[in-house]
Amino acid sequence: ETLQALWTHRIASEQGKASYLIARYFDLSEKLRHVSGRDAWMDLRHDFEENCRQLLRLIPVWVVTSLSARRALPLTDNLFDLAIIDEASQCDIASALPLLFRAKRATIIGDPHQLRHISSLSPKREAQIAEATGAASLLADWSYASNSLYDVAQAAIFRAGGSPLLLSEHYRSHPDIIEFSNRTFYARSLVLRTKIPALAERLGGLDLGLFWHDVHGEVSDTLRSAHNQAEVEAVVSALAHWARAGLLA
């Protein structure tokens, strides 16, 4: 609350400047996408970097995806005091390097038991490339195909004599839902903090837990995003029902 009040006051006290810098930020970002001449591009890039530095004094916390950073932020070293990369087990190493370059320090947050990034590079092809470039000795720790950013960070922590910090308190799920994962993947180390009484009161007379709705339908035959229209309609119907019951307020 203190930080929110500080930032709000800082922006409000320089509202005109903040509006100018934000508008100029989007204008320069758009122009950088279309300018092709090297000298003109470098001039625009310098203006973009300086504009971002001024904007950072008013808005010090920025949220981007690893793929959008190339257009959202100038490629400037030590631009931020700290880069926090969440869901790092889903982040490939290469995509994280430009983010780490922009920061003085990094906090890597992830879960090795959750989904990993999807690589179209096969281990065989990766080994061939590594051998051809003299980088075969790096594959164990830096393999793009099999290692995530979390894996690299975890290895660095172990080599330094430490260990990753487990965020053990779980607030999201009903115990009947999280119990399998807690038993199978976390050796029952998760501490459940879900407020079941409050959840039960909010749901009224509805049962708590995980339920299966068997919906029959067909997946459309298309080269674009395939979908099952019957499932779509069933999901929309369920959401509408929950909205009428006040559960989505």
JSON list of C-alpha atoms in Angstrom, two decimals:
[
{"chain": "A", "resi": 1, "resn": "GLU", "atom": "CA", "xyz": [0.00, 0.00, 0.00]},
{"chain": "A", "resi": 2, "resn": "THR", "atom": "CA", "xyz": [2.90, 2.33, 0.77]},
{"chain": "A", "resi": 3, "resn": "LEU", "atom": "CA", "xyz": [4.51, 1.65, -2.60]},
{"chain": "A", "resi": 4, "resn": "GLN", "atom": "CA", "xyz": [1.20, 2.09, -4.40]},
{"chain": "A", "resi": 5, "resn": "ALA", "atom": "CA", "xyz": [0.64, 5.43, -2.69]},
{"chain": "A", "resi": 6, "resn": "LEU", "atom": "CA", "xyz": [4.19, 6.54, -3.53]},
{"chain": "A", "resi": 7, "resn": "TRP", "atom": "CA", "xyz": [3.90, 5.62, -7.21]},
{"chain": "A", "resi": 8, "resn": "THR", "atom": "CA", "xyz": [0.43, 7.11, -7.55]},
{"chain": "A", "resi": 9, "resn": "HIS", "atom": "CA", "xyz": [1.58, 10.37, -5.97]},
{"chain": "A", "resi": 10, "resn": "ARG", "atom": "CA", "xyz": [4.70, 10.49, -8.16]},
{"chain": "A", "resi": 11, "resn": "ILE", "atom": "CA", "xyz": [2.71, 10.01, -11.36]},
{"chain": "A", "resi": 12, "resn": "ALA", "atom": "CA", "xyz": [-0.02, 12.43, -10.27]},
{"chain": "A", "resi": 13, "resn": "SER", "atom": "CA", "xyz": [2.53, 15.13, -9.43]},
{"chain": "A", "resi": 14, "resn": "GLU", "atom": "CA", "xyz": [3.96, 14.83, -12.96]},
{"chain": "A", "resi": 15, "resn": "GLN", "atom": "CA", "xyz": [0.82, 13.85, -14.81]},
{"chain": "A", "resi": 16, "resn": "GLY", "atom": "CA", "xyz": [1.55, 15.99, -17.86]},
{"chain": "A", "resi": 17, "resn": "LYS", "atom": "CA", "xyz": [5.07, 14.62, -18.25]},
{"chain": "A", "resi": 18, "resn": "ALA", "atom": "CA", "xyz": [3.88, 11.06, -17.71]},
{"chain": "A", "resi": 19, "resn": "SER", "atom": "CA", "xyz": [1.22, 11.38, -20.42]},
{"chain": "A", "resi": 20, "resn": "TYR", "atom": "CA", "xyz": [3.78, 12.87, -22.81]},
{"chain": "A", "resi": 21, "resn": "LEU", "atom": "CA", "xyz": [6.34, 10.13, -22.18]},
{"chain": "A", "resi": 22, "resn": "ILE", "atom": "CA", "xyz": [3.77, 7.34, -22.51]},
{"chain": "A", "resi": 23, "resn": "ALA", "atom": "CA", "xyz": [2.42, 8.72, -25.81]},
{"chain": "A", "resi": 24, "resn": "ARG", "atom": "CA", "xyz": [5.97, 9.20, -27.12]},
{"chain": "A", "resi": 25, "resn": "TYR", "atom": "CA", "xyz": [6.91, 5.69, -26.01]},
{"chain": "A", "resi": 26, "resn": "PHE", "atom": "CA", "xyz": [4.22, 4.12, -28.21]},
{"chain": "A", "resi": 27, "resn": "ASP", "atom": "CA", "xyz": [4.99, 6.47, -31.10]},
{"chain": "A", "resi": 28, "resn": "LEU", "atom": "CA", "xyz": [8.72, 5.65, -31.09]},
{"chain": "A", "resi": 29, "resn": "SER", "atom": "CA", "xyz": [8.06, 1.94, -30.63]},
{"chain": "A", "resi": 30, "resn": "GLU", "atom": "CA", "xyz": [5.83, 1.93, -33.71]},
{"chain": "A", "resi": 31, "resn": "LYS", "atom": "CA", "xyz": [8.29, 3.94, -35.82]},
{"chain": "A", "resi": 32, "resn": "LEU", "atom": "CA", "xyz": [11.14, 1.55, -34.96]},
{"chain": "A", "resi": 33, "resn": "ARG", "atom": "CA", "xyz": [9.16, -1.27, -36.56]},
{"chain": "A", "resi": 34, "resn": "HIS", "atom": "CA", "xyz": [8.98, 0.47, -39.94]},
{"chain": "A", "resi": 35, "resn": "VAL", "atom": "CA", "xyz": [12.24, 2.42, -40.34]},
{"chain": "A", "resi": 36, "resn": "SER", "atom": "CA", "xyz": [14.75, 0.50, -42.48]},
{"chain": "A", "resi": 37, "resn": "GLY", "atom": "CA", "xyz": [17.71, 2.88, -42.83]},
{"chain": "A", "resi": 38, "resn": "ARG", "atom": "CA", "xyz": [20.48, 2.12, -40.32]},
{"chain": "A", "resi": 39, "resn": "ASP", "atom": "CA", "xyz": [21.31, 5.73, -39.34]},
{"chain": "A", "resi": 40, "resn": "ALA", "atom": "CA", "xyz": [17.64, 6.70, -38.98]},
{"chain": "A", "resi": 41, "resn": "TRP", "atom": "CA", "xyz": [16.96, 3.54, -36.98]},
{"chain": "A", "resi": 42, "resn": "MET", "atom": "CA", "xyz": [19.89, 4.19, -34.63]},
{"chain": "A", "resi": 43, "resn": "ASP", "atom": "CA", "xyz": [18.69, 7.77, -34.00]},
{"chain": "A", "resi": 44, "resn": "LEU", "atom": "CA", "xyz": [15.20, 6.51, -33.21]},
{"chain": "A", "resi": 45, "resn": "ARG", "atom": "CA", "xyz": [16.59, 3.77, -31.00]},
{"chain": "A", "resi": 46, "resn": "HIS", "atom": "CA", "xyz": [18.58, 6.35, -29.00]},
{"chain": "A", "resi": 47, "resn": "ASP", "atom": "CA", "xyz": [15.44, 8.46, -28.51]},
{"chain": "A", "resi": 48, "resn": "PHE", "atom": "CA", "xyz": [13.47, 5.34, -27.54]},
{"chain": "A", "resi": 49, "resn": "GLU", "atom": "CA", "xyz": [16.07, 4.36, -24.92]},
{"chain": "A", "resi": 50, "resn": "GLU", "atom": "CA", "xyz": [16.19, 7.84, -23.40]},
{"chain": "A", "resi": 51, "resn": "ASN", "atom": "CA", "xyz": [12.38, 8.04, -23.34]},
{"chain": "A", "resi": 52, "resn": "CYS", "atom": "CA", "xyz": [12.23, 4.68, -21.53]},
{"chain": "A", "resi": 53, "resn": "ARG", "atom": "CA", "xyz": [14.81, 5.80, -18.96]},
{"chain": "A", "resi": 54, "resn": "GLN", "atom": "CA", "xyz": [12.71, 8.88, -18.14]},
{"chain": "A", "resi": 55, "resn": "LEU", "atom": "CA", "xyz": [9.54, 6.80, -18.02]},
{"chain": "A", "resi": 56, "resn": "LEU", "atom": "CA", "xyz": [11.18, 4.32, -15.65]},
{"chain": "A", "resi": 57, "resn": "ARG", "atom": "CA", "xyz": [11.60, 7.08, -13.06]},
{"chain": "A", "resi": 58, "resn": "LEU", "atom": "CA", "xyz": [7.81, 7.42, -12.97]},
{"chain": "A", "resi": 59, "resn": "ILE", "atom": "CA", "xyz": [6.80, 3.81, -13.64]},
{"chain": "A", "resi": 60, "resn": "PRO", "atom": "CA", "xyz": [9.58, 1.57, -12.26]},
{"chain": "A", "resi": 61, "resn": "VAL", "atom": "CA", "xyz": [7.86, -1.81, -12.71]},
{"chain": "A", "resi": 62, "resn": "TRP", "atom": "CA", "xyz": [7.22, -3.13, -16.22]},
{"chain": "A", "resi": 63, "resn": "VAL", "atom": "CA", "xyz": [5.54, -6.42, -17.15]},
{"chain": "A", "resi": 64, "resn": "VAL", "atom": "CA", "xyz": [6.31, -8.03, -20.51]},
{"chain": "A", "resi": 65, "resn": "THR", "atom": "CA", "xyz": [6.50, -11.48, -22.04]},
{"chain": "A", "resi": 66, "resn": "SER", "atom": "CA", "xyz": [9.87, -12.81, -23.14]},
{"chain": "A", "resi": 67, "resn": "LEU", "atom": "CA", "xyz": [8.81, -12.54, -26.79]},
{"chain": "A", "resi": 68, "resn": "SER", "atom": "CA", "xyz": [7.33, -9.03, -26.58]},
{"chain": "A", "resi": 69, "resn": "ALA", "atom": "CA", "xyz": [10.36, -7.53, -24.81]},
{"chain": "A", "resi": 70, "resn": "ARG", "atom": "CA", "xyz": [12.15, -6.92, -28.11]},
{"chain": "A", "resi": 71, "resn": "ARG", "atom": "CA", "xyz": [9.56, -4.32, -29.07]},
{"chain": "A", "resi": 72, "resn": "ALA", "atom": "CA", "xyz": [8.59, -3.17, -25.61]},
{"chain": "A", "resi": 73, "resn": "LEU", "atom": "CA", "xyz": [12.08, -2.41, -24.25]},
{"chain": "A", "resi": 74, "resn": "PRO", "atom": "CA", "xyz": [15.35, -1.10, -25.69]},
{"chain": "A", "resi": 75, "resn": "LEU", "atom": "CA", "xyz": [18.17, -3.65, -25.71]},
{"chain": "A", "resi": 76, "resn": "THR", "atom": "CA", "xyz": [20.18, -1.79, -23.08]},
{"chain": "A", "resi": 77, "resn": "ASP", "atom": "CA", "xyz": [22.30, -3.45, -20.42]},
{"chain": "A", "resi": 78, "resn": "ASN", "atom": "CA", "xyz": [21.42, -2.90, -16.74]},
{"chain": "A", "resi": 79, "resn": "LEU", "atom": "CA", "xyz": [18.25, -1.00, -17.62]},
{"chain": "A", "resi": 80, "resn": "PHE", "atom": "CA", "xyz": [16.42, -2.55, -14.66]},
{"chain": "A", "resi": 81, "resn": "ASP", "atom": "CA", "xyz": [17.61, -3.23, -11.12]},
{"chain": "A", "resi": 82, "resn": "LEU", "atom": "CA", "xyz": [15.89, -6.62, -11.08]},
{"chain": "A", "resi": 83, "resn": "ALA", "atom": "CA", "xyz": [14.36, -8.97, -13.65]},
{"chain": "A", "resi": 84, "resn": "ILE", "atom": "CA", "xyz": [11.79, -11.39, -12.25]},
{"chain": "A", "resi": 85, "resn": "ILE", "atom": "CA", "xyz": [11.07, -14.26, -14.62]},
{"chain": "A", "resi": 86, "resn": "ASP", "atom": "CA", "xyz": [8.01, -16.29, -13.63]},
{"chain": "A", "resi": 87, "resn": "GLU", "atom": "CA", "xyz": [7.00, -19.71, -14.99]},
{"chain": "A", "resi": 88, "resn": "ALA", "atom": "CA", "xyz": [10.68, -20.26, -15.80]},
{"chain": "A", "resi": 89, "resn": "SER", "atom": "CA", "xyz": [10.20, -23.99, -16.41]},
{"chain": "A", "resi": 90, "resn": "GLN", "atom": "CA", "xyz": [8.20, -22.96, -19.51]},
{"chain": "A", "resi": 91, "resn": "CYS", "atom": "CA", "xyz": [10.86, -20.49, -20.68]},
{"chain": "A", "resi": 92, "resn": "ASP", "atom": "CA", "xyz": [13.61, -21.58, -23.04]},
{"chain": "A", "resi": 93, "resn": "ILE", "atom": "CA", "xyz": [17.15, -20.39, -22.32]},
{"chain": "A", "resi": 94, "resn": "ALA", "atom": "CA", "xyz": [17.65, -18.38, -25.51]},
{"chain": "A", "resi": 95, "resn": "SER", "atom": "CA", "xyz": [14.52, -16.27, -25.01]},
{"chain": "A", "resi": 96, "resn": "ALA", "atom": "CA", "xyz": [15.61, -15.36, -21.49]},
{"chain": "A", "resi": 97, "resn": "LEU", "atom": "CA", "xyz": [19.09, -14.07, -22.38]},
{"chain": "A", "resi": 98, "resn": "PRO", "atom": "CA", "xyz": [17.90, -10.65, -23.70]},
{"chain": "A", "resi": 99, "resn": "LEU", "atom": "CA", "xyz": [15.85, -10.19, -20.51]},
{"chain": "A", "resi": 100, "resn": "LEU", "atom": "CA", "xyz": [18.80, -11.02, -18.26]},
{"chain": "A", "resi": 101, "resn": "PHE", "atom": "CA", "xyz": [21.00, -8.66, -20.31]},
{"chain": "A", "resi": 102, "resn": "ARG", "atom": "CA", "xyz": [18.69, -5.76, -19.42]},
{"chain": "A", "resi": 103, "resn": "ALA", "atom": "CA", "xyz": [18.92, -6.31, -15.66]},
{"chain": "A", "resi": 104, "resn": "LYS", "atom": "CA", "xyz": [21.53, -6.06, -12.90]},
{"chain": "A", "resi": 105, "resn": "ARG", "atom": "CA", "xyz": [20.08, -8.99, -10.95]},
{"chain": "A", "resi": 106, "resn": "ALA", "atom": "CA", "xyz": [17.55, -11.74, -11.59]},
{"chain": "A", "resi": 107, "resn": "THR", "atom": "CA", "xyz": [15.02, -13.78, -9.65]},
{"chain": "A", "resi": 108, "resn": "ILE", "atom": "CA", "xyz": [13.97, -16.99, -11.40]},
{"chain": "A", "resi": 109, "resn": "ILE", "atom": "CA", "xyz": [10.62, -18.48, -10.34]},
{"chain": "A", "resi": 110, "resn": "GLY", "atom": "CA", "xyz": [9.32, -21.79, -11.64]},
{"chain": "A", "resi": 111, "resn": "ASP", "atom": "CA", "xyz": [8.31, -25.34, -10.94]},
{"chain": "A", "resi": 112, "resn": "PRO", "atom": "CA", "xyz": [10.16, -28.29, -12.51]},
{"chain": "A", "resi": 113, "resn": "HIS", "atom": "CA", "xyz": [7.02, -30.43, -12.09]},
{"chain": "A", "resi": 114, "resn": "GLN", "atom": "CA", "xyz": [4.91, -28.21, -14.34]},
{"chain": "A", "resi": 115, "resn": "LEU", "atom": "CA", "xyz": [4.76, -27.94, -18.13]},
{"chain": "A", "resi": 116, "resn": "ARG", "atom": "CA", "xyz": [8.03, -27.30, -19.96]},
{"chain": "A", "resi": 117, "resn": "HIS", "atom": "CA", "xyz": [8.68, -25.20, -23.03]},
{"chain": "A", "resi": 118, "resn": "ILE", "atom": "CA", "xyz": [8.00, -26.93, -26.34]},
{"chain": "A", "resi": 119, "resn": "SER", "atom": "CA", "xyz": [11.00, -27.31, -28.63]},
{"chain": "A", "resi": 120, "resn": "SER", "atom": "CA", "xyz": [10.78, -28.18, -32.32]},
{"chain": "A", "resi": 121, "resn": "LEU", "atom": "CA", "xyz": [14.52, -28.91, -32.30]},
{"chain": "A", "resi": 122, "resn": "SER", "atom": "CA", "xyz": [15.15, -32.63, -31.88]},
{"chain": "A", "resi": 123, "resn": "PRO", "atom": "CA", "xyz": [17.93, -33.78, -29.50]},
{"chain": "A", "resi": 124, "resn": "LYS", "atom": "CA", "xyz": [19.64, -35.51, -32.45]},
{"chain": "A", "resi": 125, "resn": "ARG", "atom": "CA", "xyz": [19.70, -32.35, -34.57]},
{"chain": "A", "resi": 126, "resn": "GLU", "atom": "CA", "xyz": [20.81, -30.29, -31.58]},
{"chain": "A", "resi": 127, "resn": "ALA", "atom": "CA", "xyz": [23.70, -32.69, -30.93]},
{"chain": "A", "resi": 128, "resn": "GLN", "atom": "CA", "xyz": [24.77, -32.41, -34.59]},
{"chain": "A", "resi": 129, "resn": "ILE", "atom": "CA", "xyz": [24.77, -28.60, -34.40]},
{"chain": "A", "resi": 130, "resn": "ALA", "atom": "CA", "xyz": [26.66, -28.63, -31.10]},
{"chain": "A", "resi": 131, "resn": "GLU", "atom": "CA", "xyz": [29.29, -30.99, -32.47]},
{"chain": "A", "resi": 132, "resn": "ALA", "atom": "CA", "xyz": [29.73, -28.96, -35.66]},
{"chain": "A", "resi": 133, "resn": "THR", "atom": "CA", "xyz": [30.25, -25.74, -33.68]},
{"chain": "A", "resi": 134, "resn": "GLY", "atom": "CA", "xyz": [32.48, -27.23, -30.98]},
{"chain": "A", "resi": 135, "resn": "ALA", "atom": "CA", "xyz": [29.85, -26.79, -28.27]},
{"chain": "A", "resi": 136, "resn": "ALA", "atom": "CA", "xyz": [29.10, -30.44, -27.45]},
{"chain": "A", "resi": 137, "resn": "SER", "atom": "CA", "xyz": [30.47, -30.04, -23.91]},
{"chain": "A", "resi": 138, "resn": "LEU", "atom": "CA", "xyz": [27.76, -27.44, -23.17]},
{"chain": "A", "resi": 139, "resn": "LEU", "atom": "CA", "xyz": [24.79, -29.65, -23.99]},
{"chain": "A", "resi": 140, "resn": "ALA", "atom": "CA", "xyz": [24.44, -31.14, -20.49]},
{"chain": "A", "resi": 141, "resn": "ASP", "atom": "CA", "xyz": [23.65, -27.75, -18.91]},
{"chain": "A", "resi": 142, "resn": "TRP", "atom": "CA", "xyz": [22.64, -25.53, -21.85]},
{"chain": "A", "resi": 143, "resn": "SER", "atom": "CA", "xyz": [20.62, -27.79, -24.13]},
{"chain": "A", "resi": 144, "resn": "TYR", "atom": "CA", "xyz": [17.86, -25.75, -25.77]},
{"chain": "A", "resi": 145, "resn": "ALA", "atom": "CA", "xyz": [15.80, -28.83, -26.52]},
{"chain": "A", "resi": 146, "resn": "SER", "atom": "CA", "xyz": [15.79, -30.40, -23.05]},
{"chain": "A", "resi": 147, "resn": "ASN", "atom": "CA", "xyz": [16.67, -27.66, -20.51]},
{"chain": "A", "resi": 148, "resn": "SER", "atom": "CA", "xyz": [14.56, -24.72, -19.44]},
{"chain": "A", "resi": 149, "resn": "LEU", "atom": "CA", "xyz": [15.66, -21.48, -17.84]},
{"chain": "A", "resi": 150, "resn": "TYR", "atom": "CA", "xyz": [14.64, -22.99, -14.50]},
{"chain": "A", "resi": 151, "resn": "ASP", "atom": "CA", "xyz": [17.03, -25.90, -15.06]},
{"chain": "A", "resi": 152, "resn": "VAL", "atom": "CA", "xyz": [19.93, -23.51, -15.67]},
{"chain": "A", "resi": 153, "resn": "ALA", "atom": "CA", "xyz": [19.10, -21.44, -12.59]},
{"chain": "A", "resi": 154, "resn": "GLN", "atom": "CA", "xyz": [18.71, -24.53, -10.41]},
{"chain": "A", "resi": 155, "resn": "ALA", "atom": "CA", "xyz": [22.08, -25.89, -11.58]},
{"chain": "A", "resi": 156, "resn": "ALA", "atom": "CA", "xyz": [23.73, -22.56, -10.78]},
{"chain": "A", "resi": 157, "resn": "ILE", "atom": "CA", "xyz": [22.25, -22.58, -7.27]},
{"chain": "A", "resi": 158, "resn": "PHE", "atom": "CA", "xyz": [23.47, -26.13, -6.63]},
{"chain": "A", "resi": 159, "resn": "ARG", "atom": "CA", "xyz": [26.98, -25.35, -7.93]},
{"chain": "A", "resi": 160, "resn": "ALA", "atom": "CA", "xyz": [27.11, -22.38, -5.54]},
{"chain": "A", "resi": 161, "resn": "GLY", "atom": "CA", "xyz": [26.33, -24.69, -2.61]},
{"chain": "A", "resi": 162, "resn": "GLY", "atom": "CA", "xyz": [22.72, -23.62, -2.13]},
{"chain": "A", "resi": 163, "resn": "SER", "atom": "CA", "xyz": [19.33, -25.03, -3.02]},
{"chain": "A", "resi": 164, "resn": "PRO", "atom": "CA", "xyz": [16.15, -23.61, -4.57]},
{"chain": "A", "resi": 165, "resn": "LEU", "atom": "CA", "xyz": [13.56, -22.07, -2.24]},
{"chain": "A", "resi": 166, "resn": "LEU", "atom": "CA", "xyz": [10.30, -24.02, -2.30]},
{"chain": "A", "resi": 167, "resn": "LEU", "atom": "CA", "xyz": [7.20, -21.83, -2.18]},
{"chain": "A", "resi": 168, "resn": "SER", "atom": "CA", "xyz": [5.32, -24.38, -0.12]},
{"chain": "A", "resi": 169, "resn": "GLU", "atom": "CA", "xyz": [2.05, -22.60, 0.73]},
{"chain": "A", "resi": 170, "resn": "HIS", "atom": "CA", "xyz": [-0.78, -23.40, -1.67]},
{"chain": "A", "resi": 171, "resn": "TYR", "atom": "CA", "xyz": [-3.82, -21.12, -1.87]},
{"chain": "A", "resi": 172, "resn": "ARG", "atom": "CA", "xyz": [-5.46, -22.04, -5.17]},
{"chain": "A", "resi": 173, "resn": "SER", "atom": "CA", "xyz": [-7.17, -25.40, -5.00]},
{"chain": "A", "resi": 174, "resn": "HIS", "atom": "CA", "xyz": [-9.55, -27.46, -2.93]},
{"chain": "A", "resi": 175, "resn": "PRO", "atom": "CA", "xyz": [-7.63, -30.21, -1.04]},
{"chain": "A", "resi": 176, "resn": "ASP", "atom": "CA", "xyz": [-9.37, -32.90, -3.10]},
{"chain": "A", "resi": 177, "resn": "ILE", "atom": "CA", "xyz": [-7.91, -31.35, -6.25]},
{"chain": "A", "resi": 178, "resn": "ILE", "atom": "CA", "xyz": [-4.34, -30.65, -5.14]},
{"chain": "A", "resi": 179, "resn": "GLU", "atom": "CA", "xyz": [-3.93, -33.82, -3.08]},
{"chain": "A", "resi": 180, "resn": "PHE", "atom": "CA", "xyz": [-2.77, -35.97, -6.01]},
{"chain": "A", "resi": 181, "resn": "SER", "atom": "CA", "xyz": [-0.08, -33.50, -7.08]},
{"chain": "A", "resi": 182, "resn": "ASN", "atom": "CA", "xyz": [0.99, -32.93, -3.48]},
{"chain": "A", "resi": 183, "resn": "ARG", "atom": "CA", "xyz": [1.42, -36.65, -2.90]},
{"chain": "A", "resi": 184, "resn": "THR", "atom": "CA", "xyz": [2.91, -37.58, -6.28]},
{"chain": "A", "resi": 185, "resn": "PHE", "atom": "CA", "xyz": [5.25, -34.67, -7.03]},
{"chain": "A", "resi": 186, "resn": "TYR", "atom": "CA", "xyz": [5.90, -32.76, -3.79]},
{"chain": "A", "resi": 187, "resn": "ALA", "atom": "CA", "xyz": [6.18, -35.53, -1.16]},
{"chain": "A", "resi": 188, "resn": "ARG", "atom": "CA", "xyz": [3.29, -33.87, 0.71]},
{"chain": "A", "resi": 189, "resn": "SER", "atom": "CA", "xyz": [5.43, -30.77, 1.34]},
{"chain": "A", "resi": 190, "resn": "LEU", "atom": "CA", "xyz": [2.74, -28.32, 0.19]},
{"chain": "A", "resi": 191, "resn": "VAL", "atom": "CA", "xyz": [0.95, -26.53, 3.02]},
{"chain": "A", "resi": 192, "resn": "LEU", "atom": "CA", "xyz": [-2.68, -26.03, 2.00]},
{"chain": "A", "resi": 193, "resn": "ARG", "atom": "CA", "xyz": [-4.00, -22.54, 2.81]},
{"chain": "A", "resi": 194, "resn": "THR", "atom": "CA", "xyz": [-7.18, -22.58, 0.74]},
{"chain": "A", "resi": 195, "resn": "LYS", "atom": "CA", "xyz": [-10.01, -21.00, 2.73]},
{"chain": "A", "resi": 196, "resn": "ILE", "atom": "CA", "xyz": [-12.54, -23.79, 2.33]},
{"chain": "A", "resi": 197, "resn": "PRO", "atom": "CA", "xyz": [-15.26, -22.33, 4.62]},
{"chain": "A", "resi": 198, "resn": "ALA", "atom": "CA", "xyz": [-15.21, -19.01, 2.75]},
{"chain": "A", "resi": 199, "resn": "LEU", "atom": "CA", "xyz": [-15.29, -20.83, -0.58]},
{"chain": "A", "resi": 200, "resn": "ALA", "atom": "CA", "xyz": [-18.17, -23.04, 0.53]},
{"chain": "A", "resi": 201, "resn": "GLU", "atom": "CA", "xyz": [-20.14, -20.00, 1.70]},
{"chain": "A", "resi": 202, "resn": "ARG", "atom": "CA", "xyz": [-19.59, -18.25, -1.61]},
{"chain": "A", "resi": 203, "resn": "LEU", "atom": "CA", "xyz": [-20.73, -21.30, -3.60]},
{"chain": "A", "resi": 204, "resn": "GLY", "atom": "CA", "xyz": [-23.90, -21.61, -1.60]},
{"chain": "A", "resi": 205, "resn": "GLY", "atom": "CA", "xyz": [-25.34, -25.10, -2.00]},
{"chain": "A", "resi": 206, "resn": "LEU", "atom": "CA", "xyz": [-22.98, -26.21, -4.77]},
{"chain": "A", "resi": 207, "resn": "ASP", "atom": "CA", "xyz": [-20.61, -29.08, -4.06]},
{"chain": "A", "resi": 208, "resn": "LEU", "atom": "CA", "xyz": [-16.89, -28.39, -3.81]},
{"chain": "A", "resi": 209, "resn": "GLY", "atom": "CA", "xyz": [-14.32, -30.32, -5.85]},
{"chain": "A", "resi": 210, "resn": "LEU", "atom": "CA", "xyz": [-13.48, -31.37, -9.38]},
{"chain": "A", "resi": 211, "resn": "PHE", "atom": "CA", "xyz": [-16.23, -32.61, -11.68]},
{"chain": "A", "resi": 212, "resn": "TRP", "atom": "CA", "xyz": [-16.27, -34.18, -15.13]},
{"chain": "A", "resi": 213, "resn": "HIS", "atom": "CA", "xyz": [-18.88, -33.12, -17.66]},
{"chain": "A", "resi": 214, "resn": "ASP", "atom": "CA", "xyz": [-19.01, -35.60, -20.52]},
{"chain": "A", "resi": 215, "resn": "VAL", "atom": "CA", "xyz": [-19.72, -33.54, -23.64]},
{"chain": "A", "resi": 216, "resn": "HIS", "atom": "CA", "xyz": [-20.01, -35.32, -26.98]},
{"chain": "A", "resi": 217, "resn": "GLY", "atom": "CA", "xyz": [-18.96, -33.48, -30.12]},
{"chain": "A", "resi": 218, "resn": "GLU", "atom": "CA", "xyz": [-16.54, -33.44, -33.00]},
{"chain": "A", "resi": 219, "resn": "VAL", "atom": "CA", "xyz": [-13.33, -31.51, -33.59]},
{"chain": "A", "resi": 220, "resn": "SER", "atom": "CA", "xyz": [-13.55, -29.41, -36.72]},
{"chain": "A", "resi": 221, "resn": "ASP", "atom": "CA", "xyz": [-11.43, -30.53, -39.68]},
{"chain": "A", "resi": 222, "resn": "THR", "atom": "CA", "xyz": [-9.33, -27.43, -40.30]},
{"chain": "A", "resi": 223, "resn": "LEU", "atom": "CA", "xyz": [-5.72, -26.35, -40.73]},
{"chain": "A", "resi": 224, "resn": "ARG", "atom": "CA", "xyz": [-6.36, -23.42, -38.42]},
{"chain": "A", "resi": 225, "resn": "SER", "atom": "CA", "xyz": [-7.14, -23.60, -34.68]},
{"chain": "A", "resi": 226, "resn": "ALA", "atom": "CA", "xyz": [-9.27, -26.71, -34.26]},
{"chain": "A", "resi": 227, "resn": "HIS", "atom": "CA", "xyz": [-12.14, -26.67, -31.76]},
{"chain": "A", "resi": 228, "resn": "ASN", "atom": "CA", "xyz": [-15.06, -28.73, -30.56]},
{"chain": "A", "resi": 229, "resn": "GLN", "atom": "CA", "xyz": [-18.17, -26.57, -30.91]},
{"chain": "A", "resi": 230, "resn": "ALA", "atom": "CA", "xyz": [-20.21, -28.71, -28.49]},
{"chain": "A", "resi": 231, "resn": "GLU", "atom": "CA", "xyz": [-17.58, -28.24, -25.80]},
{"chain": "A", "resi": 232, "resn": "VAL", "atom": "CA", "xyz": [-17.43, -24.50, -26.49]},
{"chain": "A", "resi": 233, "resn": "GLU", "atom": "CA", "xyz": [-21.19, -24.18, -26.02]},
{"chain": "A", "resi": 234, "resn": "ALA", "atom": "CA", "xyz": [-21.06, -26.29, -22.84]},
{"chain": "A", "resi": 235, "resn": "VAL", "atom": "CA", "xyz": [-18.34, -24.06, -21.35]},
{"chain": "A", "resi": 236, "resn": "VAL", "atom": "CA", "xyz": [-20.25, -20.88, -22.24]},
{"chain": "A", "resi": 237, "resn": "SER", "atom": "CA", "xyz": [-23.40, -22.34, -20.71]},
{"chain": "A", "resi": 238, "resn": "ALA", "atom": "CA", "xyz": [-21.58, -23.22, -17.47]},
{"chain": "A", "resi": 239, "resn": "LEU", "atom": "CA", "xyz": [-20.05, -19.74, -17.23]},
{"chain": "A", "resi": 240, "resn": "ALA", "atom": "CA", "xyz": [-23.44, -18.14, -17.83]},
{"chain": "A", "resi": 241, "resn": "HIS", "atom": "CA", "xyz": [-24.93, -20.30, -15.07]},
{"chain": "A", "resi": 242, "resn": "TRP", "atom": "CA", "xyz": [-22.15, -19.31, -12.64]},
{"chain": "A", "resi": 243, "resn": "ALA", "atom": "CA", "xyz": [-22.57, -15.64, -13.58]},
{"chain": "A", "resi": 244, "resn": "ARG", "atom": "CA", "xyz": [-26.29, -15.74, -12.81]},
{"chain": "A", "resi": 245, "resn": "ALA", "atom": "CA", "xyz": [-25.45, -17.34, -9.46]},
{"chain": "A", "resi": 246, "resn": "GLY", "atom": "CA", "xyz": [-23.07, -14.47, -8.67]},
{"chain": "A", "resi": 247, "resn": "LEU", "atom": "CA", "xyz": [-19.94, -16.65, -8.63]},
{"chain": "A", "resi": 248, "resn": "LEU", "atom": "CA", "xyz": [-18.01, -14.50, -11.12]},
{"chain": "A", "resi": 249, "resn": "ALA", "atom": "CA", "xyz": [-18.59, -11.18, -9.40]}
]
